JSON list of C-alpha atoms in Angstrom, two decimals:
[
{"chain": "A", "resi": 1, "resn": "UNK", "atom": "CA", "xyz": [-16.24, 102.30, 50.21]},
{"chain": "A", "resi": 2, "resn": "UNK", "atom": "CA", "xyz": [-19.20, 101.11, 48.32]},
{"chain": "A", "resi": 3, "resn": "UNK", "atom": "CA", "xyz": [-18.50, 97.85, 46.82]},
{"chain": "A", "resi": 4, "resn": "UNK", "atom": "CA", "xyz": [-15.23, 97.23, 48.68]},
{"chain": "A", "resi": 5, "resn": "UNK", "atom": "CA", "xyz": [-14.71, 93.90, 51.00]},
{"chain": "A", "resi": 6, "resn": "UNK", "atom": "CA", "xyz": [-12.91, 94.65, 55.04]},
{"chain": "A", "resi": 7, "resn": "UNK", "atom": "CA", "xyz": [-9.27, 93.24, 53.36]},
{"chain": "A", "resi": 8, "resn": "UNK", "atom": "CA", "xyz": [-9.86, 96.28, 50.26]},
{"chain": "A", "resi": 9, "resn": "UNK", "atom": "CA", "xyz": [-10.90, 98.94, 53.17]},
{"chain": "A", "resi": 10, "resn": "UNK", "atom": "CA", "xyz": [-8.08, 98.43, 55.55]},
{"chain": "A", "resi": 11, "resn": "UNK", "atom": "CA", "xyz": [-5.56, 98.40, 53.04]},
{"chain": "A", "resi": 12, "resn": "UNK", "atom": "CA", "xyz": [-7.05, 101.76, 52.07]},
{"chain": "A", "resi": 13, "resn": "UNK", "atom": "CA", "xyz": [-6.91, 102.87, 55.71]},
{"chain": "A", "resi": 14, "resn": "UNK", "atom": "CA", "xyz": [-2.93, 101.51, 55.64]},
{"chain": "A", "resi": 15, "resn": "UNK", "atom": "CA", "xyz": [-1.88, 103.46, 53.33]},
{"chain": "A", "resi": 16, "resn": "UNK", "atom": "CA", "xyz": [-3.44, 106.86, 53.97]},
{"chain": "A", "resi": 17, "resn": "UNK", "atom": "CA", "xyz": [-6.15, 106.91, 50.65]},
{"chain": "A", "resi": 18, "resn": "UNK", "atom": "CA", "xyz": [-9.13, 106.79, 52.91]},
{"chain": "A", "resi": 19, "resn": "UNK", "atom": "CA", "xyz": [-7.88, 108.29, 56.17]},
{"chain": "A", "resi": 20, "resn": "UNK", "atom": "CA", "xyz": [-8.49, 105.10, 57.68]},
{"chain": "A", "resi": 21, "resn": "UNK", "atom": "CA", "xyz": [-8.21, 104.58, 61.66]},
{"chain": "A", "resi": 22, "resn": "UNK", "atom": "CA", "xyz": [-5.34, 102.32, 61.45]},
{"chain": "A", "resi": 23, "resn": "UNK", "atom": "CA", "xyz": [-2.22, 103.61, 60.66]},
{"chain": "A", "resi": 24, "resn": "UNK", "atom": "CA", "xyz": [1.09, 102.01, 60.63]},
{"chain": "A", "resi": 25, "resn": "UNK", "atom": "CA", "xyz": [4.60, 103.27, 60.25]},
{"chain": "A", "resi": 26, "resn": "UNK", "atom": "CA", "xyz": [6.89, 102.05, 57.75]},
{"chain": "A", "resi": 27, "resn": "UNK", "atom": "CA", "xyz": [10.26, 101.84, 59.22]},
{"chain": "A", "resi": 28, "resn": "UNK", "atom": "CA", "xyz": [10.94, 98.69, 60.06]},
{"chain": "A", "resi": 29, "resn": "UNK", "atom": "CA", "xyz": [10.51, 97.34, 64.08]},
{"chain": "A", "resi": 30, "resn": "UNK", "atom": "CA", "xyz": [14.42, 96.69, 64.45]},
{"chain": "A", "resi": 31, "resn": "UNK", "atom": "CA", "xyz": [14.98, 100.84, 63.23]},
{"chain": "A", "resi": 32, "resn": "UNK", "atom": "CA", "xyz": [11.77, 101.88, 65.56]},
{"chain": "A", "resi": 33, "resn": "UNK", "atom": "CA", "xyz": [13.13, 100.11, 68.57]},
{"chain": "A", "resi": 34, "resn": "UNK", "atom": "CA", "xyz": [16.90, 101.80, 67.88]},
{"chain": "A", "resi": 35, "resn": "UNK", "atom": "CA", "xyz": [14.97, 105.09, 67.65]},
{"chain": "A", "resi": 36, "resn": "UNK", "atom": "CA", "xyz": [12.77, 104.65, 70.81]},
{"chain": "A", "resi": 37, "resn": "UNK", "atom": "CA", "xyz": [15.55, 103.97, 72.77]},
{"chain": "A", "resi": 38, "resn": "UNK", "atom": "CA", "xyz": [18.90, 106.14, 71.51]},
{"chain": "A", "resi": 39, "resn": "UNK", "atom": "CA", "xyz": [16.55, 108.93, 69.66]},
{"chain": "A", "resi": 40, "resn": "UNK", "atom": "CA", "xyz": [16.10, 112.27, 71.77]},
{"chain": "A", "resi": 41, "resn": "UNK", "atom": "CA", "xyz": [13.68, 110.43, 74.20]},
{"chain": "A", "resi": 42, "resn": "UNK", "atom": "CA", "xyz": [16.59, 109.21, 75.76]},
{"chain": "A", "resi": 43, "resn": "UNK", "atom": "CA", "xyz": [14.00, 105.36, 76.62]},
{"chain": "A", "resi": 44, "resn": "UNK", "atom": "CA", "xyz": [17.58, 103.37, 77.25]},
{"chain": "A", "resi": 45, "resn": "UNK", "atom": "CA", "xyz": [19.11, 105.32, 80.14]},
{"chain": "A", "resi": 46, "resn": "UNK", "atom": "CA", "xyz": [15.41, 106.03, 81.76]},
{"chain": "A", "resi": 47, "resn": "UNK", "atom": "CA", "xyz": [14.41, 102.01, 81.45]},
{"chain": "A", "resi": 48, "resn": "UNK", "atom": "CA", "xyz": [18.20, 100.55, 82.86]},
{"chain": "A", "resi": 49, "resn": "UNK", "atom": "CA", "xyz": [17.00, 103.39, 85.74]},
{"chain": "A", "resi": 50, "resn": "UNK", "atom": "CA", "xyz": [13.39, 101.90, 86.23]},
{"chain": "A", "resi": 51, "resn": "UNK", "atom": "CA", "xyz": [14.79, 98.36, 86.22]},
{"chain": "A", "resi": 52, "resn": "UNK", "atom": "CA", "xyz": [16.97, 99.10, 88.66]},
{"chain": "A", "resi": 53, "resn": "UNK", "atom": "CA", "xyz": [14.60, 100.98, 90.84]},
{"chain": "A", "resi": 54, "resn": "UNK", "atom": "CA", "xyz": [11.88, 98.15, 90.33]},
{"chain": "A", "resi": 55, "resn": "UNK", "atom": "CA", "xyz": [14.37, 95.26, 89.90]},
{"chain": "A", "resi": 56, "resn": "UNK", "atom": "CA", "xyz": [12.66, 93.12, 92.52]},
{"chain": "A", "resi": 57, "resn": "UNK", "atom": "CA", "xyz": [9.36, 93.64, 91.44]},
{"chain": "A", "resi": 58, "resn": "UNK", "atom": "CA", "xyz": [10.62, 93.01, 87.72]},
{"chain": "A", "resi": 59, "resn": "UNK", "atom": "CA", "xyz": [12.04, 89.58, 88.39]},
{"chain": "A", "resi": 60, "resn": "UNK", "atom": "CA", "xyz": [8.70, 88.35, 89.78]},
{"chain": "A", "resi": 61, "resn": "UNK", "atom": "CA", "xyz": [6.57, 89.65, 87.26]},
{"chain": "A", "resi": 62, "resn": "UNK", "atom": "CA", "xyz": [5.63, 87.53, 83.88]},
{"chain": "A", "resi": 63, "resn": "UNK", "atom": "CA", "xyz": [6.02, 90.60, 81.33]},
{"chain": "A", "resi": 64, "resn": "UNK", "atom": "CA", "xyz": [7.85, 92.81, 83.71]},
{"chain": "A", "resi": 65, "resn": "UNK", "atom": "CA", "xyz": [10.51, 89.54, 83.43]},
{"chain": "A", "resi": 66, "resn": "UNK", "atom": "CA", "xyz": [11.04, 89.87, 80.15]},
{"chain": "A", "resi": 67, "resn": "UNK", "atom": "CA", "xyz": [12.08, 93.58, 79.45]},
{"chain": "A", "resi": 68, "resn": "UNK", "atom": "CA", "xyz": [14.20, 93.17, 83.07]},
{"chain": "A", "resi": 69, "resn": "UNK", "atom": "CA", "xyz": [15.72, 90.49, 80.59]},
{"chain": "A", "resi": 70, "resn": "UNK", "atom": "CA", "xyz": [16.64, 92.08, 77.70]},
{"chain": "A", "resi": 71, "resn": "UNK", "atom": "CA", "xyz": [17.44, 95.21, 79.68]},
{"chain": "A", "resi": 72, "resn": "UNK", "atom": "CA", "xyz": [20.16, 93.40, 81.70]},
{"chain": "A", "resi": 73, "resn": "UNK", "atom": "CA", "xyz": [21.34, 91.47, 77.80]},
{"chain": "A", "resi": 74, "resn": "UNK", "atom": "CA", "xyz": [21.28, 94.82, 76.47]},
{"chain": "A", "resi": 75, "resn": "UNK", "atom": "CA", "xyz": [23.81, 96.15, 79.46]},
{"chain": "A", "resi": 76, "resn": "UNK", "atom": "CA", "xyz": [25.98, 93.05, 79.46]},
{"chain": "A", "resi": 77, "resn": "UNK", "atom": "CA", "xyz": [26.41, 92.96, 75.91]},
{"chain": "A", "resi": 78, "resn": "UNK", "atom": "CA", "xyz": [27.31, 96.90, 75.19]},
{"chain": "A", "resi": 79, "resn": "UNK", "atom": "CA", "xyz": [24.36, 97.66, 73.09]},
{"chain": "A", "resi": 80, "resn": "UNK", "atom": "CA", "xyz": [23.18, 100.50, 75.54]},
{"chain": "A", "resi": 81, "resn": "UNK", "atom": "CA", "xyz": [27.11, 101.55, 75.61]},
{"chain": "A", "resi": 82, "resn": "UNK", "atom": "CA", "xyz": [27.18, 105.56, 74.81]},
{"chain": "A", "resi": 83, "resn": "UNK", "atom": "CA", "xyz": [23.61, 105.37, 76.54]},
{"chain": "A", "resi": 84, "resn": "UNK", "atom": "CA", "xyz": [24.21, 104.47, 79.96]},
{"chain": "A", "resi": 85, "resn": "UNK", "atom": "CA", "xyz": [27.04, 104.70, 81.48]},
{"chain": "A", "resi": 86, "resn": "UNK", "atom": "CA", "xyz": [29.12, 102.34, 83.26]},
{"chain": "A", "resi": 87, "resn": "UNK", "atom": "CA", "xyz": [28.22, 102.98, 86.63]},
{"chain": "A", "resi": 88, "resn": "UNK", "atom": "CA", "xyz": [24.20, 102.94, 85.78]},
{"chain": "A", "resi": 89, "resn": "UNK", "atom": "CA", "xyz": [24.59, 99.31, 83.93]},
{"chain": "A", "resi": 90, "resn": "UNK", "atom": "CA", "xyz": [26.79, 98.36, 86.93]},
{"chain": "A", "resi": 91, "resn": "UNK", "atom": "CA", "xyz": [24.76, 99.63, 89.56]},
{"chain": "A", "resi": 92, "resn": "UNK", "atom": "CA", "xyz": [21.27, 97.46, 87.87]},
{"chain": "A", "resi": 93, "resn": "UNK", "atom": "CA", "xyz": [23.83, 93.92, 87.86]},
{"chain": "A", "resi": 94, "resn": "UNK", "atom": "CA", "xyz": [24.65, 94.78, 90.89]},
{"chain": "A", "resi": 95, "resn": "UNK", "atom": "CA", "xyz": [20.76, 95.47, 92.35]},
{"chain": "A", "resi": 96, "resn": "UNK", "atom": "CA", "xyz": [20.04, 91.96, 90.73]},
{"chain": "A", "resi": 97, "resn": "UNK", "atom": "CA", "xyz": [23.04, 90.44, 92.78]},
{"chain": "A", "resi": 98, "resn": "UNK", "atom": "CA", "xyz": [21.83, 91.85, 96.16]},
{"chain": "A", "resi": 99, "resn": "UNK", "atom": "CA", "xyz": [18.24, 90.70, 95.86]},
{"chain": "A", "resi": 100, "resn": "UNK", "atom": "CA", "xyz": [19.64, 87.06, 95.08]},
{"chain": "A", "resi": 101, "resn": "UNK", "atom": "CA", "xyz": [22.00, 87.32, 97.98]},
{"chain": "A", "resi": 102, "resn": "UNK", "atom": "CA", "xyz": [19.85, 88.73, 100.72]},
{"chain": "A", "resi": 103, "resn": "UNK", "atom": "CA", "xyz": [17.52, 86.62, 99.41]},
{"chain": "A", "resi": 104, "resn": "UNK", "atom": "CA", "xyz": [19.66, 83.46, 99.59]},
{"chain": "A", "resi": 105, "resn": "UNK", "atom": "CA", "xyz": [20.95, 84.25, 103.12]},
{"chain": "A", "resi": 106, "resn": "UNK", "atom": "CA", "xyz": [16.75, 84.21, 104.31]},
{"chain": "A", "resi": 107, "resn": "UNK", "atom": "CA", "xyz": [16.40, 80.82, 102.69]},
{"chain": "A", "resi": 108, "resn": "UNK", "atom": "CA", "xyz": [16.48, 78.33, 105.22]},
{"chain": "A", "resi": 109, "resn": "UNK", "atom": "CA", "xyz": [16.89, 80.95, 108.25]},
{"chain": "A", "resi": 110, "resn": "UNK", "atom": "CA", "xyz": [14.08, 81.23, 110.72]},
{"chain": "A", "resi": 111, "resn": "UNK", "atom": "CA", "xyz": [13.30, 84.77, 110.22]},
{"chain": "A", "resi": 112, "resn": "UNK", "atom": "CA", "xyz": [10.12, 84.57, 109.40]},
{"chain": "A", "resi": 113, "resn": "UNK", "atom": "CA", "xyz": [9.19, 87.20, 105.91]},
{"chain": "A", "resi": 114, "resn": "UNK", "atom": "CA", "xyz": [5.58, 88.91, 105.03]},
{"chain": "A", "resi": 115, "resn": "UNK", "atom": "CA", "xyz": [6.54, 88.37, 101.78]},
{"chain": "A", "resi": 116, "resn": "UNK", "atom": "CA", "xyz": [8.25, 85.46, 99.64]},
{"chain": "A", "resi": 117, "resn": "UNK", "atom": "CA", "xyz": [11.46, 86.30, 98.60]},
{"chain": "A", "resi": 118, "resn": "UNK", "atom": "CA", "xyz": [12.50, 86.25, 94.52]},
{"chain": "A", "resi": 119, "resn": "UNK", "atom": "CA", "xyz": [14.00, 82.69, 94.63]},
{"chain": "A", "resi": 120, "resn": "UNK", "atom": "CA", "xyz": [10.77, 81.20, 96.47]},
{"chain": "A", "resi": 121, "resn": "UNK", "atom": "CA", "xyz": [8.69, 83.36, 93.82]},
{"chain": "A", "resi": 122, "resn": "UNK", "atom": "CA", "xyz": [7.91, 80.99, 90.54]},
{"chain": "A", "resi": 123, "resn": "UNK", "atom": "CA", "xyz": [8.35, 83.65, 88.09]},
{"chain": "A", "resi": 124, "resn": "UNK", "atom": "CA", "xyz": [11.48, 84.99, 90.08]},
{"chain": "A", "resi": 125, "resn": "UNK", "atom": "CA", "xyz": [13.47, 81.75, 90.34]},
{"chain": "A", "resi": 126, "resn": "UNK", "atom": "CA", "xyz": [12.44, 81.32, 86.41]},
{"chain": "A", "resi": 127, "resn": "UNK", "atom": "CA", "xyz": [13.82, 84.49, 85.70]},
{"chain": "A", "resi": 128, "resn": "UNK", "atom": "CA", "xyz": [16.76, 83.74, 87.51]},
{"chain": "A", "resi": 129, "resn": "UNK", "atom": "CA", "xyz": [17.73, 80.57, 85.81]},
{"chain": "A", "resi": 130, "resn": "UNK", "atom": "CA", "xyz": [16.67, 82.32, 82.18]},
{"chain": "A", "resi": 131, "resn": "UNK", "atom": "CA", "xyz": [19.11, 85.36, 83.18]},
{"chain": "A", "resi": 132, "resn": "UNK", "atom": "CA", "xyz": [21.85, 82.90, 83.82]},
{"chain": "A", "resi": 133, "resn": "UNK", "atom": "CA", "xyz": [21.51, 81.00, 80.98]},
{"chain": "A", "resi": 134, "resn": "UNK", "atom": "CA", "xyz": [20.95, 83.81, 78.73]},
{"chain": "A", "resi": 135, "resn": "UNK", "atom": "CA", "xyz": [24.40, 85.41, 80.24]},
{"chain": "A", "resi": 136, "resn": "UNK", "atom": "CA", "xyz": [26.14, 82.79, 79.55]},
{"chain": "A", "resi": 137, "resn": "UNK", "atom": "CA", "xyz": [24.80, 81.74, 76.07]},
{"chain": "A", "resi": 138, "resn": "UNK", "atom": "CA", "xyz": [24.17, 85.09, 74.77]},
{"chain": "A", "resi": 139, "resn": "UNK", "atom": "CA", "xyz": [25.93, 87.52, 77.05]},
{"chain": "A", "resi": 140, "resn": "UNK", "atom": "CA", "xyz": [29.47, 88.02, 78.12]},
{"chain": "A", "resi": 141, "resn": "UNK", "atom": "CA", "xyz": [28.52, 85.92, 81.38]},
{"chain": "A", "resi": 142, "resn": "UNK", "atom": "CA", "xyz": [28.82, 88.91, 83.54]},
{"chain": "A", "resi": 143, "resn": "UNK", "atom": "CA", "xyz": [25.50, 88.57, 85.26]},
{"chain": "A", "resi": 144, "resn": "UNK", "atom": "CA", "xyz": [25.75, 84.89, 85.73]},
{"chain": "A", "resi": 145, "resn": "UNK", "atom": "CA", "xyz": [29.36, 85.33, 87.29]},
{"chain": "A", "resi": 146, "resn": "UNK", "atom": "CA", "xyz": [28.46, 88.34, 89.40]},
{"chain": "A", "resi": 147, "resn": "UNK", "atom": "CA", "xyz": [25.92, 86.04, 90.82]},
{"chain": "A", "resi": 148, "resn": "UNK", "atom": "CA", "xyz": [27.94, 82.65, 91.05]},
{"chain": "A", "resi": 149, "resn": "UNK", "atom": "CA", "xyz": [30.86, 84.58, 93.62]},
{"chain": "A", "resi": 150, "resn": "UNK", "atom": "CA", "xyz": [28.28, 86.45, 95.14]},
{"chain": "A", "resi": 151, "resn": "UNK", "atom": "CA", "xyz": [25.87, 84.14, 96.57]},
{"chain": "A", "resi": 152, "resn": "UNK", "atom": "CA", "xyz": [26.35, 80.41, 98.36]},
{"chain": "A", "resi": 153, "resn": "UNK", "atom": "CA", "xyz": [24.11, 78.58, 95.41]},
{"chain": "A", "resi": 154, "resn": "UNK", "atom": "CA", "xyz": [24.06, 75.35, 97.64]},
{"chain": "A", "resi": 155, "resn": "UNK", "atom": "CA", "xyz": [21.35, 76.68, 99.74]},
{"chain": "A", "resi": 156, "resn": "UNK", "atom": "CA", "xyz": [18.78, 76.57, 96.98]},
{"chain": "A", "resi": 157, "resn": "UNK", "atom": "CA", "xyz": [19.08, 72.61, 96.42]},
{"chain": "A", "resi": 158, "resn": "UNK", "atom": "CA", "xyz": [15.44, 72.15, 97.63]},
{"chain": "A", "resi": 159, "resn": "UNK", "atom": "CA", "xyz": [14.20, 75.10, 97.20]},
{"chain": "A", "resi": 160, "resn": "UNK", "atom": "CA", "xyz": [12.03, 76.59, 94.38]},
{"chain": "A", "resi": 161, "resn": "UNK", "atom": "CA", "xyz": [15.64, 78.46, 93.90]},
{"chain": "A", "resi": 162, "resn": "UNK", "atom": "CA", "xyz": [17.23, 75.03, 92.84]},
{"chain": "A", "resi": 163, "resn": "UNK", "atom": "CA", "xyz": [16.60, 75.67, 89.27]},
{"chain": "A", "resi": 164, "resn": "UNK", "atom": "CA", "xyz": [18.45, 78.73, 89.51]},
{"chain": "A", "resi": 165, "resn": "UNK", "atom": "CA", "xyz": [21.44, 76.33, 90.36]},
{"chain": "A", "resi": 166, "resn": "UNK", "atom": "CA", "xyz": [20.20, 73.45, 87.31]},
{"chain": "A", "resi": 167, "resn": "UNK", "atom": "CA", "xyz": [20.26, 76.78, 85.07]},
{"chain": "A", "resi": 168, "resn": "UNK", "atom": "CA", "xyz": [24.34, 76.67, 86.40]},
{"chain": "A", "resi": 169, "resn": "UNK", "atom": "CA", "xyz": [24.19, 73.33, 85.83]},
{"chain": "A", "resi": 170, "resn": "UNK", "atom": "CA", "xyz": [23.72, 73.56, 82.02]},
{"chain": "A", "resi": 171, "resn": "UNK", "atom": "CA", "xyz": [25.89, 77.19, 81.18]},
{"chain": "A", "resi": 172, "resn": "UNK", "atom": "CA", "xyz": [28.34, 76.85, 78.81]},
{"chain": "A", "resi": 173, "resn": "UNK", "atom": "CA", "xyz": [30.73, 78.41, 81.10]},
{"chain": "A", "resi": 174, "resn": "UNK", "atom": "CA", "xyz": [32.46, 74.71, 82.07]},
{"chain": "A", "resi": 175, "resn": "UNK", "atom": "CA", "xyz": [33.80, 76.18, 85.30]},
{"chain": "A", "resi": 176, "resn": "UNK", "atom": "CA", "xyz": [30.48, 77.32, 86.99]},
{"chain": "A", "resi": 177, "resn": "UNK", "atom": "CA", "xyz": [28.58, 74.67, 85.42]},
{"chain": "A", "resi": 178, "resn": "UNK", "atom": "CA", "xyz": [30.76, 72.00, 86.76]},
{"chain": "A", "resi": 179, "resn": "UNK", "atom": "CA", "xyz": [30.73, 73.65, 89.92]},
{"chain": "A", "resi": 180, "resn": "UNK", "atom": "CA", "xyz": [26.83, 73.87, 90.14]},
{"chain": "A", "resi": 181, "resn": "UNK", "atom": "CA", "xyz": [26.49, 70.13, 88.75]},
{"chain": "A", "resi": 182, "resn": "UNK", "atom": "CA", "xyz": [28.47, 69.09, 91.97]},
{"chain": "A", "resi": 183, "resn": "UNK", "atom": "CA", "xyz": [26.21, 71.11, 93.97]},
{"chain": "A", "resi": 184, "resn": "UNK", "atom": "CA", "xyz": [22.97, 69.31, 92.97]},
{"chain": "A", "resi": 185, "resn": "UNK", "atom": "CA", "xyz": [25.00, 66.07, 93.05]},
{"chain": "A", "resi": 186, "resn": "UNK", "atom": "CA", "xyz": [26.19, 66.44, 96.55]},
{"chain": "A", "resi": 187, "resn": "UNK", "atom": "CA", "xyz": [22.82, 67.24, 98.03]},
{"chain": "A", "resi": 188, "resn": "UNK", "atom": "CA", "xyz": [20.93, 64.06, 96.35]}
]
């Protein structure tokens, strides 16, 4: 309006006197996130499904790292619980377990791969280690355990993978981290 400064107009525009472009909802982000996901769009059991489906992709990917991230925290710690079932949060740890192993046994093998693998990927091997500290810190630690039987972590000492193991290393689960500690100290 005539007379007004840009901070007067957008206000305006916020709250709906001038029909301005730039609307925003009201409900806080914490209540618009619960609704995306458990509301009748049904976002929680669809995105657990496209993480699994995309899971190796995911885990080298900068942004596509983070929601894998949360998605896996939101599994692990029941917040998806009523959402997704059992078998659909079991069957994404257990994706994430098989592209660590099969990617573990290549490491060091002379099969030779188009492709790096996720633990000689930089965002991949970062993901990895923030996953397993994550687990362990603010999880239940099933990811990070799933991962620690499944997979022989001393291969990765040299490796891009061997902060993967350091991420061990400084869990707050004293069993694996004293485990992974005498890993890295065996191979120095």
């Amino acid at each position: 309006g005539a007379g007004k400064d840009d901070s007067e107009e957008e206000e305006e525009g916020r709250d709906g006197d001038e029909g301005g472009a730039l609307s925003v909802c009201k409900k806080p982000l914490e209540v618009k996130c619960k609704e995306a996901l458990f509301g009748s769009a049904k976002l929680a059991a669809k995105l657990v499904k496209l993480c699994t489906e995309e899971c190796e992709e995911m885990m080298c990917s900068p942004h596509g790292s983070e929601v894998l991230t949360e998605t896996l925290l939101a599994c692990e710690n029941g917040v998806l619980e009523g959402k997704v079932t059992e078998e659909e949060a079991g069957a994404l740890f257990d994706g994430v377990v098989k592209i660590v192993s099969d990617a573990s046994a290549l490491l060091g093998s002379e099969k030779k791969v188009k492709k790096e693998t996720v633990l000689e990927n930089f965002y991949g091997s970062r993901t990895l280690k923030n996953l397993v500290l994550l687990s362990c810190s603010e999880g239940k630690a099933v990811l990070a355990k799933k991962i620690w039987s499944e997979v022989d972590g001393s291969k990765w000492v040299g490796t891009q993978a061997e902060k993967i193991l350091r991420g061990y290393a400084m869990c707050s689960q004293k069993k694996m981290a004293a485990k992974a500690q005498k890993v890295l100290k065996a191979k120095k």
